[in-house]
Short mmCIF file of C-alpha atoms and ligand atoms in Angstrom, two decimals:
data_model
loop_
_atom_site.label_atom_id
_atom_site.label_comp_id
_atom_site.label_asym_id
_atom_site.label_seq_id
_atom_site.Cartn_x
_atom_site.Cartn_y
_atom_site.Cartn_z
CA MET A 1381 28.83 213.18 -66.45
CA THR A 1382 27.85 211.84 -62.97
CA PRO A 1383 30.21 211.20 -60.26
CA GLU A 1384 29.72 207.46 -60.92
CA GLN A 1385 30.67 207.89 -64.33
CA ALA A 1386 33.35 210.18 -63.91
CA ILE A 1387 35.01 207.47 -61.49
CA GLU A 1388 34.03 204.89 -64.11
CA HIS A 1389 35.99 206.91 -66.98
CA SER A 1390 39.01 207.19 -64.60
CA ALA A 1391 39.53 203.69 -63.73
CA ALA A 1392 39.05 202.72 -67.40
CA ARG A 1393 41.82 205.37 -68.26
CA LEU A 1394 44.05 204.06 -65.41
CA ARG A 1395 43.20 200.43 -66.50
CA ALA A 1396 44.43 200.90 -70.23
CA SER A 1397 47.89 201.34 -68.83
CA GLY A 1398 48.00 197.61 -68.54
CA ILE A 1399 49.29 197.80 -64.61
CA ALA A 1400 46.84 196.52 -61.90
CA PRO A 1401 48.05 198.51 -59.03
CA GLU A 1402 47.36 196.82 -55.71
CA ILE A 1403 48.96 199.81 -53.49
CA ALA A 1404 48.08 203.34 -54.35
CA ILE A 1405 50.75 206.08 -53.03
CA VAL A 1406 49.85 209.62 -52.17
CA LEU A 1407 52.56 211.75 -52.11
CA GLY A 1408 52.81 214.51 -49.56
CA THR A 1409 55.47 217.18 -49.07
CA GLY A 1410 58.99 215.71 -48.89
CA TRP A 1411 57.94 212.49 -50.47
CA GLY A 1412 57.78 213.72 -54.34
CA PRO A 1413 61.44 211.58 -54.88
CA VAL A 1414 59.37 208.66 -54.56
CA ALA A 1415 58.10 209.08 -58.29
CA ALA A 1416 61.27 208.79 -59.81
CA ARG A 1417 62.00 205.23 -57.99
CA VAL A 1418 58.99 204.08 -60.18
CA GLN A 1419 60.08 201.43 -62.97
CA ASP A 1420 58.01 201.05 -66.14
CA ALA A 1421 56.40 204.49 -65.32
CA VAL A 1422 53.23 205.53 -67.20
CA ASP A 1423 52.07 208.69 -66.43
CA ILE A 1424 48.67 210.28 -66.77
CA PRO A 1425 47.68 213.72 -65.76
CA TYR A 1426 44.40 214.21 -63.51
CA GLY A 1427 43.16 216.20 -66.57
CA GLU A 1428 42.80 212.93 -68.43
CA LEU A 1429 41.03 211.62 -65.28
CA PRO A 1430 37.39 213.21 -64.78
CA ALA A 1431 37.01 212.24 -61.18
CA PHE A 1432 40.49 213.70 -60.12
CA PRO A 1433 40.75 217.24 -59.05
CA ALA A 1434 41.73 220.24 -61.00
CA LEU A 1435 45.03 221.49 -58.87
CA GLY A 1436 46.56 224.13 -60.68
CA VAL A 1437 47.60 226.13 -57.62
CA GLY A 1438 51.19 225.86 -56.98
CA GLY A 1439 52.00 225.31 -60.82
CA HIS A 1440 51.76 221.38 -60.30
CA ALA A 1441 48.70 220.03 -62.40
CA GLY A 1442 48.95 216.62 -60.74
CA GLN A 1443 49.56 213.19 -62.33
CA VAL A 1444 49.42 209.43 -61.65
CA ARG A 1445 52.14 207.39 -62.20
CA LEU A 1446 51.40 203.65 -62.78
CA GLY A 1447 54.26 201.33 -62.68
CA ARG A 1448 56.49 199.19 -60.35
CA LEU A 1449 57.86 200.22 -57.01
CA GLY A 1450 60.16 197.92 -54.88
CA GLY A 1451 58.71 194.85 -57.66
CA ARG A 1452 54.88 195.43 -57.37
CA PRO A 1453 52.37 197.41 -59.13
CA VAL A 1454 51.59 200.70 -57.61
CA ALA A 1455 49.69 203.81 -58.48
CA VAL A 1456 51.56 207.35 -57.40
CA LEU A 1457 49.38 210.11 -56.86
CA ALA A 1458 51.71 213.34 -57.29
CA GLY A 1459 49.04 216.09 -56.18
CA ARG A 1460 46.44 216.38 -53.44
CA LYS A 1461 43.45 218.63 -53.25
CA HIS A 1462 43.82 220.06 -49.63
CA ALA A 1463 40.83 220.94 -47.58
CA TYR A 1464 42.31 224.40 -47.06
CA GLU A 1465 42.17 225.74 -50.51
CA THR A 1466 38.42 225.74 -50.69
CA GLY A 1467 36.95 224.78 -47.30
CA GLU A 1468 35.86 221.56 -48.38
CA PRO A 1469 37.20 218.38 -47.08
CA ASP A 1470 35.86 216.21 -50.20
CA GLY A 1471 38.45 217.28 -52.81
CA MET A 1472 40.00 213.71 -53.22
CA LYS A 1473 36.73 211.69 -53.16
CA GLY A 1474 36.51 210.96 -56.86
CA ALA A 1475 40.34 210.05 -57.02
CA ILE A 1476 40.03 207.87 -54.08
CA ARG A 1477 36.74 206.01 -55.00
CA THR A 1478 38.43 205.73 -58.90
CA LEU A 1479 41.23 203.78 -57.25
CA ALA A 1480 39.14 201.23 -55.19
CA ALA A 1481 37.08 200.67 -58.40
CA LEU A 1482 40.45 199.71 -59.99
CA GLY A 1483 41.02 197.27 -57.40
CA VAL A 1484 43.67 199.20 -55.27
CA GLN A 1485 43.50 197.48 -51.82
CA VAL A 1486 45.85 199.65 -49.75
CA LEU A 1487 46.25 203.09 -49.64
CA LEU A 1488 49.88 204.48 -48.56
CA GLN A 1489 49.52 207.96 -47.55
CA THR A 1490 52.60 210.02 -46.93
CA ASN A 1491 52.61 214.14 -45.86
CA ALA A 1492 54.59 216.45 -44.01
CA ALA A 1493 53.69 217.45 -40.41
CA GLY A 1494 54.84 219.48 -37.35
CA SER A 1495 55.92 217.38 -34.53
CA MET A 1496 54.51 218.12 -31.17
CA ASP A 1497 56.64 215.29 -29.59
CA PRO A 1498 60.08 216.90 -28.21
CA ALA A 1499 61.89 213.35 -29.05
CA MET A 1500 60.72 213.69 -32.58
CA ALA A 1501 62.91 215.80 -34.30
CA PRO A 1502 62.53 217.55 -37.76
CA GLY A 1503 63.68 214.79 -40.04
CA GLN A 1504 61.96 211.95 -38.32
CA ILE A 1505 59.49 209.75 -39.64
CA MET A 1506 55.85 208.71 -37.90
CA LEU A 1507 53.84 205.77 -38.65
CA LEU A 1508 50.23 207.08 -38.13
CA ARG A 1509 48.73 204.85 -35.36
CA ASP A 1510 45.41 206.88 -35.27
CA HIS A 1511 44.13 210.28 -36.12
CA ILE A 1512 42.27 212.93 -34.45
CA ASN A 1513 39.72 214.76 -36.84
CA VAL A 1514 40.08 218.28 -34.94
CA VAL A 1515 38.25 219.88 -37.82
CA GLN A 1516 35.20 217.89 -37.41
CA ARG A 1517 34.06 217.84 -40.85
CA SER A 1518 33.85 214.93 -43.36
CA PRO A 1519 34.29 214.26 -46.88
CA LEU A 1520 31.05 211.68 -46.42
CA PHE A 1521 28.95 214.82 -45.68
CA HIS A 1522 25.89 214.44 -48.38
CA GLU A 1523 26.24 210.47 -48.46
CA THR A 1524 23.09 208.61 -47.78
CA GLY A 1525 22.59 205.33 -46.49
CA ASP A 1526 24.03 203.36 -43.49
CA HIS A 1527 27.31 202.58 -45.19
CA ARG A 1528 28.35 205.94 -44.29
CA PHE A 1529 28.68 205.39 -40.70
CA VAL A 1530 32.29 204.36 -41.16
CA ASP A 1531 33.79 202.29 -38.43
CA MET A 1532 37.14 204.17 -37.52
CA SER A 1533 38.26 202.20 -34.61
CA ALA A 1534 41.32 200.75 -36.80
CA ALA A 1535 41.45 203.27 -39.25
CA TYR A 1536 45.24 202.89 -39.80
CA ASP A 1537 45.56 199.08 -40.42
CA PRO A 1538 47.25 197.72 -37.58
CA ALA A 1539 48.74 194.21 -39.56
CA LEU A 1540 50.08 196.50 -42.17
CA GLY A 1541 51.50 199.19 -39.40
CA ALA A 1542 53.43 196.29 -37.67
CA GLN A 1543 54.88 195.17 -40.96
CA ALA A 1544 56.04 198.74 -41.74
CA LEU A 1545 57.86 198.92 -38.35
CA ALA A 1546 59.39 195.77 -38.83
CA VAL A 1547 60.99 197.14 -42.26
CA ALA A 1548 62.12 200.31 -40.69
CA GLN A 1549 63.91 198.21 -37.83
CA ARG A 1550 65.69 195.80 -40.40
CA LEU A 1551 66.88 198.92 -42.15
CA GLY A 1552 68.06 200.89 -39.20
CA VAL A 1553 65.55 203.62 -39.84
CA PRO A 1554 63.83 205.26 -36.66
CA LEU A 1555 60.10 204.99 -37.30
CA PHE A 1556 58.09 206.54 -34.43
CA GLU A 1557 54.39 206.00 -34.01
CA GLY A 1558 51.86 208.47 -32.91
CA VAL A 1559 48.51 210.26 -33.43
CA TYR A 1560 47.92 212.80 -36.11
CA ALA A 1561 45.81 215.77 -35.49
CA TRP A 1562 44.30 217.27 -38.54
CA VAL A 1563 43.83 220.84 -38.95
CA MET A 1564 42.47 222.96 -41.53
CA GLY A 1565 45.19 225.38 -42.12
CA PRO A 1566 46.59 227.09 -44.24
CA GLN A 1567 47.85 229.13 -41.47
CA PHE A 1568 50.31 227.43 -39.11
CA GLU A 1569 49.04 227.02 -35.61
CA THR A 1570 49.42 229.16 -32.59
CA PRO A 1571 51.56 228.00 -29.45
CA ALA A 1572 48.13 227.64 -27.52
CA GLU A 1573 46.52 225.70 -29.95
CA ILE A 1574 49.54 223.26 -29.78
CA ARG A 1575 49.33 222.80 -26.20
CA TRP A 1576 45.80 222.22 -26.75
CA LEU A 1577 46.70 219.30 -29.27
CA ARG A 1578 49.14 218.07 -27.26
CA GLY A 1579 46.69 217.62 -24.51
CA MET A 1580 44.38 215.66 -26.87
CA GLY A 1581 47.19 212.91 -27.03
CA ALA A 1582 48.54 213.64 -30.61
CA GLN A 1583 52.07 213.64 -31.63
CA ALA A 1584 52.01 215.43 -34.98
CA VAL A 1585 49.90 217.83 -36.77
CA GLY A 1586 49.16 218.48 -40.06
CA MET A 1587 46.83 219.88 -42.90
CA SER A 1588 45.78 216.75 -44.94
CA THR A 1589 45.43 212.94 -45.06
CA VAL A 1590 42.74 212.62 -42.80
CA PRO A 1591 40.02 213.37 -45.48
CA GLU A 1592 41.55 210.69 -47.53
CA THR A 1593 41.78 208.03 -44.94
CA ILE A 1594 37.98 208.53 -44.41
CA LEU A 1595 37.22 208.03 -47.86
CA ALA A 1596 39.61 205.20 -48.29
CA ARG A 1597 37.95 203.45 -45.31
CA HIS A 1598 34.27 204.04 -46.58
CA ALA A 1599 35.81 202.42 -49.89
CA ARG A 1600 36.95 199.46 -48.05
CA MET A 1601 40.27 200.31 -48.68
CA ARG A 1602 43.29 199.37 -45.70
CA VAL A 1603 45.37 202.72 -44.98
CA LEU A 1604 48.84 203.18 -44.07
CA ALA A 1605 50.36 206.58 -43.39
CA LEU A 1606 53.66 208.14 -42.58
CA SER A 1607 54.38 211.82 -41.97
CA LEU A 1608 57.49 213.50 -42.55
CA MET A 1609 58.36 215.83 -39.40
CA THR A 1610 59.43 219.18 -41.31
CA ASN A 1611 59.55 221.30 -38.06
CA MET A 1612 58.83 221.40 -34.53
CA ALA A 1613 55.25 222.70 -33.91
CA ALA A 1614 54.59 226.09 -33.04
CA GLY A 1615 56.15 227.38 -29.84
CA MET A 1616 58.31 224.29 -29.12
CA ALA A 1617 61.30 225.64 -30.95
CA ASP A 1618 62.74 228.80 -31.52
CA GLU A 1619 62.00 229.28 -34.78
CA THR A 1620 59.35 230.88 -36.96
CA LEU A 1621 57.30 228.71 -39.24
CA SER A 1622 57.02 229.12 -43.07
CA HIS A 1623 56.27 227.09 -46.15
CA ALA A 1624 59.68 227.70 -47.30
CA HIS A 1625 61.14 226.14 -44.32
CA THR A 1626 58.68 223.13 -44.33
CA MET A 1627 60.27 222.40 -47.79
CA ALA A 1628 63.80 222.76 -47.14
CA THR A 1629 63.63 220.60 -44.08
CA ALA A 1630 61.64 218.01 -46.03
CA GLN A 1631 63.99 217.98 -49.22
CA ALA A 1632 66.98 217.42 -46.83
CA ALA A 1633 65.26 214.46 -45.05
CA SER A 1634 63.37 212.73 -48.08
CA GLU A 1635 66.26 210.56 -49.37
CA ARG A 1636 65.77 208.08 -45.99
CA ALA A 1637 61.99 208.62 -46.27
CA VAL A 1638 61.60 207.60 -49.57
CA GLY A 1639 64.20 204.57 -49.24
CA LEU A 1640 61.93 203.50 -46.06
CA LEU A 1641 58.72 203.87 -48.10
CA GLU A 1642 60.18 201.90 -50.82
CA ALA A 1643 61.01 199.23 -48.64
CA VAL A 1644 57.90 198.86 -46.97
CA VAL A 1645 56.31 198.90 -50.34
CA ALA A 1646 58.24 195.77 -51.32
CA GLY A 1647 57.84 194.12 -47.82
CA LEU A 1648 54.14 194.52 -47.47
CA GLU A 1649 52.05 191.16 -47.18
CA LEU A 1650 48.63 192.13 -47.93
N1 HPA B 645 51.53 222.31 -38.76
C1 HPA B 645 50.49 222.17 -39.70
N2 HPA B 645 50.79 221.59 -40.89
C2 HPA B 645 52.25 221.26 -40.95
C3 HPA B 645 53.53 221.76 -40.13
C4 HPA B 645 52.73 222.08 -38.86
O1 HPA B 645 53.63 222.66 -37.90
N3 HPA B 645 54.35 221.25 -40.61
C5 HPA B 645 54.11 220.87 -41.74
N4 HPA B 645 52.87 220.74 -41.97
#
């Protein structure tokens, strides 16, 4: 099966659910409870979608949940292939291209990140205004043709971002805005690396999201992204970093984050 056929098959399988999603939501650490808010849910495991990644590591195989969130048709992707697993940043290429083929207009990404802004404490949420591809690798390596030279000057849709900020304000949920630095991981950063990233003008650091944003922009989708701060970045607080710590903070803060996301989805004007 060629990659194009895999995308076609995957889109057909998702289309057979009878739901035509306008918005796709990628769930990151701490955002999992979003899936439980989806009504009239139809679940399709990644294993039935040939363009989607095989996950396996960590025990979760990944699935797409189609249904309605905030009253609108959505596809919720539980499970991301991270670049730190293989060193390759294109693990979600087929999945993102399938969403585009399905007619999805907006990719709403979520993740967990370390805060590099002393005012943005663990548990707070940041709207991505921009990113820095610290890794300097691309999921578009091996693409040919002029279309690969994707404009990234407004990668995170300013109009959708403004709407998200307005929804947060209406709900009384603080929503920070900032720049997300993508590092490869899987190790956390050193304090020296964090000083360097802060000097670059980034407020949050994480190991995901940027490859999918690039793929989505290449596929002409609009992108909105929210980061849940799970820790102060290395050297900024008197704590050691661990995945368990990240998970625990994410779990404690997820209710507010999930409520915000649902309201944002309900309120988006495309
Ligand atoms: N660094 C990188 N990725 C992360 C962090 C961090 O501090 N916290 C959650 N994801």
